[in-house]
Amino acid sequence: MTTIRCGAGQVREWRPPWELDLLGTLSPHRRGARDPAFRVEPDGSVWRASYTPDGPATLRLRHVGDVVEATAWGPGAEWSLDGVPELLGAADEPEGFVARHDVVREQVLRRPGLRIGRTRRVFEALVPAVMEQKVLGLEAFRAWSHLLRMFGEPAPGAPHMRVPPPPEVWIRIPSWEWHRSGLEAVRARTIIGAARVAKRLEEEPSERRLRSLPGIGVWTAAEIRQRAAGDPDAVSVGDYNLPGLVGWALIGRKVDDAGMLELLEPYAGHRYRVTRLLESSGRRPPRRGPRLPVRDYRSF
């Protein structure tokens, strides 16, 4: 990748040696349609704001023919550009993956460019994962958006976006702002506790290290590792919808966590890859009963 300076931004071009589904690969990093740190343009360009080891940065990625054009702004621009190949799945190794079910085989053919990338930012993946613990996505996305707009700085090159705050800022957020975001105290304490050891987490993002933190269980650790480390085998055990989706897609009936793990056992090493493929298949069990209500802790 060669860096070209363009105004206040820096531009590099990268030619992936395989077919790439740009938005599909990056979509796990989006936290709702109004995520202040993630934006998709009508032309397919993807913008992402991040707080890198060198400071805030904004990254824009777009396909130009068979080339990915990456433009970055801010103190962390070089760091962000250096990480573009890994963000888009260059470290992913799907070659040893064997589809053992028709639906999985079909999705491999339909989504050949779906890669598992990694952001290399552990704490930045941890915060929204904790927000999403045992709640509807809308509740978590509301809290994420509120706190980024209140405490994240304007994204370089894209002032209408916000950069997720660094750990020291999360520690200083007052209790009433957590409450105003709709996040209850127990999840706020988990985020603050993780912020105090964020440097160690970046150095060792293992499942063991993550789960040693109060409030971080197997589901949260998997969600973090999927995004920050690009772990193709990290299964979100404990997810409200995932076991039913996996069971319905593979054997035509809903299963629990144990049943899901049994079905995914032949895919050891690629279990997260399989769940992503199944999620993109559109095969979901029919809904029965009322939907869960969206809670609002701000009124408590």
Coordinates of C-alpha atoms in Angstrom, one line a residue:
M1 CA 0.0 0.0 0.0
T2 CA 1.4 3.4 -1.1
T3 CA 0.5 6.5 0.9
I4 CA -0.6 9.6 -1.1
R5 CA -1.4 12.8 0.8
C6 CA -4.6 14.3 -0.3
G7 CA -5.4 17.6 1.4
A8 CA -5.6 16.9 5.2
G9 CA -6.1 13.2 4.6
Q10 CA -3.9 10.3 3.5
V11 CA -4.8 7.9 0.7
R12 CA -3.7 4.3 0.1
E13 CA -4.8 1.7 -2.4
W14 CA -4.9 -2.0 -1.6
R15 CA -5.8 -4.8 -4.0
P16 CA -7.2 -7.8 -2.1
P17 CA -6.0 -11.1 -3.6
W18 CA -9.5 -12.5 -3.3
E19 CA -13.1 -11.3 -3.9
L20 CA -14.2 -8.9 -1.1
D21 CA -17.6 -8.1 0.2
L22 CA -16.6 -4.7 1.7
L23 CA -19.8 -3.9 3.6
G24 CA -20.5 -7.5 4.6
T25 CA -17.1 -7.8 6.1
L26 CA -17.3 -4.5 8.0
S27 CA -21.0 -4.7 9.1
P28 CA -20.3 -6.4 12.5
H29 CA -18.6 -3.2 13.6
R30 CA -21.8 -1.1 13.1
R31 CA -23.9 -0.5 16.2
G32 CA -27.3 0.3 14.8
A33 CA -28.4 2.5 11.9
R34 CA -27.5 5.7 13.7
D35 CA -24.0 4.7 15.0
P36 CA -22.1 8.0 15.3
A37 CA -18.8 6.1 14.6
F38 CA -20.0 4.2 11.4
R39 CA -21.6 5.4 8.2
V40 CA -22.4 3.9 4.9
E41 CA -22.7 6.1 1.8
P42 CA -25.1 5.5 -1.1
D43 CA -22.1 4.7 -3.3
G44 CA -21.1 1.8 -0.9
S45 CA -18.3 3.8 0.8
V46 CA -17.9 2.9 4.5
W47 CA -16.7 5.4 7.1
R48 CA -15.4 4.3 10.5
A49 CA -14.1 6.4 13.4
S50 CA -11.8 4.9 15.9
Y51 CA -9.5 5.9 18.8
T52 CA -6.1 4.4 17.8
P53 CA -2.9 4.1 19.8
D54 CA -1.8 7.3 18.1
G55 CA -5.1 9.2 18.7
P56 CA -8.4 9.7 16.9
A57 CA -8.8 8.7 13.3
T58 CA -11.4 8.5 10.6
L59 CA -11.2 5.9 7.9
R60 CA -13.1 5.9 4.6
L61 CA -13.1 2.7 2.5
R62 CA -14.5 2.3 -1.0
H63 CA -14.2 -0.1 -3.9
V64 CA -12.8 1.4 -7.1
G65 CA -12.8 -1.5 -9.5
D66 CA -10.9 -4.3 -7.9
V67 CA -9.0 -1.9 -5.6
V68 CA -9.9 -0.7 -2.2
E69 CA -9.2 3.0 -1.8
A70 CA -8.6 3.9 1.9
T71 CA -8.5 7.5 3.0
A72 CA -7.7 8.4 6.6
W73 CA -7.7 11.6 8.6
G74 CA -6.4 12.5 12.1
P75 CA -3.4 11.7 14.3
G76 CA -4.2 8.0 14.0
A77 CA -4.4 8.0 10.2
E78 CA -1.2 6.1 9.5
W79 CA -2.1 3.4 12.1
S80 CA -5.5 3.0 10.6
L81 CA -4.2 2.7 7.0
D82 CA -1.6 0.2 8.2
G83 CA -4.4 -2.0 9.5
V84 CA -6.7 -1.9 6.5
P85 CA -5.7 -5.3 5.2
E86 CA -6.4 -7.0 8.5
L87 CA -9.6 -5.0 9.0
L88 CA -10.8 -6.4 5.7
G89 CA -9.8 -10.0 6.5
A90 CA -6.2 -10.4 5.2
A91 CA -5.3 -12.4 8.3
D92 CA -8.4 -14.6 7.9
E93 CA -7.8 -18.2 6.7
P94 CA -11.0 -19.6 5.3
E95 CA -9.1 -22.0 3.0
G96 CA -9.4 -24.9 5.4
F97 CA -13.1 -24.4 5.9
V98 CA -15.4 -27.2 4.7
A99 CA -19.2 -26.7 4.4
R100 CA -21.0 -29.8 5.8
H101 CA -24.6 -28.6 5.3
D102 CA -26.4 -27.5 2.1
V103 CA -27.4 -24.1 3.5
V104 CA -23.8 -23.4 4.6
R105 CA -22.5 -24.5 1.2
E106 CA -25.1 -22.3 -0.6
Q107 CA -24.0 -19.3 1.5
V108 CA -20.3 -19.8 0.8
L109 CA -21.2 -19.7 -2.9
R110 CA -23.4 -16.7 -2.5
R111 CA -21.1 -14.7 -0.2
P112 CA -17.6 -15.6 -1.4
G113 CA -16.3 -12.2 -0.3
L114 CA -17.4 -12.4 3.3
R115 CA -14.2 -12.2 5.4
I116 CA -13.6 -12.0 9.1
G117 CA -11.5 -9.0 9.8
R118 CA -10.1 -7.5 13.0
T119 CA -9.9 -4.0 14.3
R120 CA -7.0 -4.6 16.8
R121 CA -8.9 -2.4 19.3
V122 CA -10.0 -4.5 22.2
F123 CA -11.5 -2.0 24.6
E124 CA -13.4 -0.3 21.7
A125 CA -15.1 -3.6 20.9
L126 CA -15.7 -4.3 24.6
V127 CA -17.8 -1.2 25.4
P128 CA -20.7 -1.8 23.0
A129 CA -20.5 -5.6 23.7
V130 CA -21.2 -4.9 27.4
M131 CA -23.9 -2.5 26.4
E132 CA -25.6 -5.2 24.4
Q133 CA -25.6 -7.8 27.3
K134 CA -29.1 -9.3 27.8
V135 CA -31.0 -6.4 26.2
L136 CA -32.6 -5.6 22.9
G137 CA -30.2 -4.1 20.3
L138 CA -32.3 -0.9 20.2
E139 CA -31.6 -0.3 23.9
A140 CA -27.8 -0.8 23.5
F141 CA -27.6 1.2 20.3
R142 CA -29.4 4.1 22.0
A143 CA -26.9 4.1 24.9
W144 CA -23.9 3.9 22.5
S145 CA -25.1 6.7 20.4
H146 CA -25.9 9.0 23.4
L147 CA -22.6 8.5 25.1
L148 CA -20.5 8.9 21.9
R149 CA -22.3 12.2 21.1
M150 CA -21.8 13.4 24.6
F151 CA -18.2 12.3 25.2
G152 CA -16.7 11.4 21.9
E153 CA -14.8 14.1 20.0
P154 CA -15.7 15.1 16.4
A155 CA -14.2 12.6 14.0
P156 CA -11.3 14.1 11.9
G157 CA -12.4 14.8 8.4
A158 CA -16.0 13.9 9.3
P159 CA -17.2 16.2 12.1
H160 CA -20.8 14.9 11.8
M161 CA -19.3 11.6 13.2
R162 CA -17.9 10.9 16.6
V163 CA -14.8 9.0 17.8
P164 CA -15.4 6.5 20.6
P165 CA -13.8 8.0 23.7
P166 CA -10.5 6.5 25.1
P167 CA -10.6 4.5 28.3
E168 CA -9.8 7.5 30.6
V169 CA -12.9 9.3 29.4
W170 CA -15.2 6.4 30.0
I171 CA -13.9 6.3 33.6
R172 CA -14.8 10.0 34.1
I173 CA -18.4 9.8 32.8
P174 CA -20.7 10.9 35.7
S175 CA -23.4 8.5 37.0
W176 CA -26.2 10.7 35.8
E177 CA -25.0 10.5 32.2
W178 CA -24.9 6.7 32.3
H179 CA -28.5 6.9 33.5
R180 CA -29.5 9.3 30.8
S181 CA -28.1 7.0 28.2
G182 CA -30.5 4.2 29.5
L183 CA -27.6 2.0 30.7
E184 CA -28.1 0.6 34.2
A185 CA -25.3 0.8 36.9
V186 CA -24.1 -2.8 36.6
R187 CA -23.1 -2.5 33.0
A188 CA -21.6 0.9 33.6
R189 CA -19.4 -0.6 36.4
T190 CA -18.3 -3.3 34.0
I191 CA -17.2 -0.8 31.4
I192 CA -15.4 1.4 34.0
G193 CA -13.6 -1.6 35.5
A194 CA -12.4 -2.7 32.1
A195 CA -11.3 0.8 31.3
R196 CA -9.0 0.7 34.2
V197 CA -7.1 -2.3 32.8
A198 CA -7.6 -1.4 29.1
K199 CA -3.8 -1.4 28.3
R200 CA -3.4 -4.9 29.5
L201 CA -6.5 -6.0 27.5
E202 CA -4.9 -4.6 24.3
E203 CA -1.7 -6.6 25.0
E204 CA -3.5 -9.9 25.8
P205 CA -7.1 -10.1 24.4
S206 CA -7.4 -13.8 25.1
E207 CA -10.7 -15.3 26.2
R208 CA -9.2 -16.2 29.6
R209 CA -8.0 -12.6 30.2
L210 CA -11.3 -11.1 29.1
R211 CA -13.4 -13.5 31.3
S212 CA -11.3 -12.7 34.3
L213 CA -12.9 -9.2 34.4
P214 CA -16.1 -8.8 36.5
G215 CA -19.1 -8.6 34.3
I216 CA -17.5 -10.3 31.2
G217 CA -18.8 -13.7 30.5
V218 CA -18.5 -16.2 27.6
W219 CA -21.0 -14.2 25.3
T220 CA -19.3 -10.9 25.8
A221 CA -15.8 -12.3 25.4
A222 CA -16.8 -13.9 22.1
E223 CA -18.4 -10.7 20.8
I224 CA -15.2 -8.8 21.6
R225 CA -12.8 -11.4 20.1
Q226 CA -14.9 -11.7 16.9
R227 CA -14.4 -8.0 16.2
A228 CA -11.1 -7.1 17.8
A229 CA -9.1 -10.3 17.1
G230 CA -11.0 -11.6 14.1
D231 CA -11.5 -15.0 15.9
P232 CA -13.3 -17.3 13.4
D233 CA -14.3 -19.7 16.1
A234 CA -15.7 -17.4 18.8
V235 CA -19.3 -18.5 19.3
S236 CA -21.7 -16.2 21.1
V237 CA -23.0 -18.7 23.6
G238 CA -25.9 -17.2 25.6
D239 CA -27.3 -15.2 22.7
Y240 CA -31.1 -14.9 22.8
N241 CA -31.6 -15.6 19.1
L242 CA -28.5 -17.4 17.8
P243 CA -29.3 -21.0 18.9
G244 CA -32.7 -20.9 17.4
L245 CA -31.4 -19.5 14.1
V246 CA -28.6 -22.1 13.9
G247 CA -31.0 -25.0 14.7
W248 CA -33.6 -23.8 12.3
A249 CA -31.2 -23.3 9.4
L250 CA -29.3 -26.6 9.9
I251 CA -32.0 -29.1 11.1
G252 CA -35.3 -27.3 10.8
R253 CA -36.0 -26.8 14.5
K254 CA -34.9 -24.5 17.3
V255 CA -32.3 -25.7 19.8
D256 CA -30.7 -24.4 22.9
D257 CA -27.0 -23.4 23.5
A258 CA -26.0 -27.1 24.0
G259 CA -27.8 -28.1 20.9
M260 CA -26.2 -25.3 18.9
L261 CA -22.7 -26.2 20.1
E262 CA -23.3 -29.8 19.1
L263 CA -24.4 -28.8 15.6
L264 CA -21.4 -26.5 15.2
E265 CA -18.9 -29.1 16.5
P266 CA -18.0 -30.3 13.0
Y267 CA -17.0 -26.7 12.2
A268 CA -14.5 -26.4 15.1
G269 CA -12.1 -23.6 14.2
H270 CA -14.7 -21.8 12.1
R271 CA -17.9 -21.8 14.2
Y272 CA -18.3 -18.0 14.2
R273 CA -17.8 -18.1 10.4
V274 CA -20.7 -20.5 10.1
T275 CA -23.0 -18.4 12.3
R276 CA -22.2 -15.3 10.1
L277 CA -23.0 -17.3 7.0
L278 CA -26.3 -18.5 8.5
E279 CA -27.2 -15.0 9.6
S280 CA -26.8 -13.9 6.1
S281 CA -29.0 -16.7 4.7
G282 CA -32.3 -15.2 5.9
R283 CA -33.4 -18.5 7.3
R284 CA -35.0 -17.8 10.7
P285 CA -37.6 -19.6 12.8
P286 CA -41.1 -18.0 12.7
R287 CA -41.8 -15.6 15.5
R288 CA -44.4 -16.7 18.1
G289 CA -45.7 -14.7 21.0
P290 CA -45.1 -11.0 21.7
R291 CA -41.9 -9.2 21.0
L292 CA -39.8 -8.3 24.0
P293 CA -40.5 -4.7 25.1
V294 CA -37.8 -2.0 24.7
R295 CA -36.9 -1.0 28.3
D296 CA -36.0 2.5 29.2
Y297 CA -34.0 2.8 32.5
R298 CA -34.0 6.6 32.2
S299 CA -37.5 6.6 33.7
F300 CA -36.4 4.4 36.7

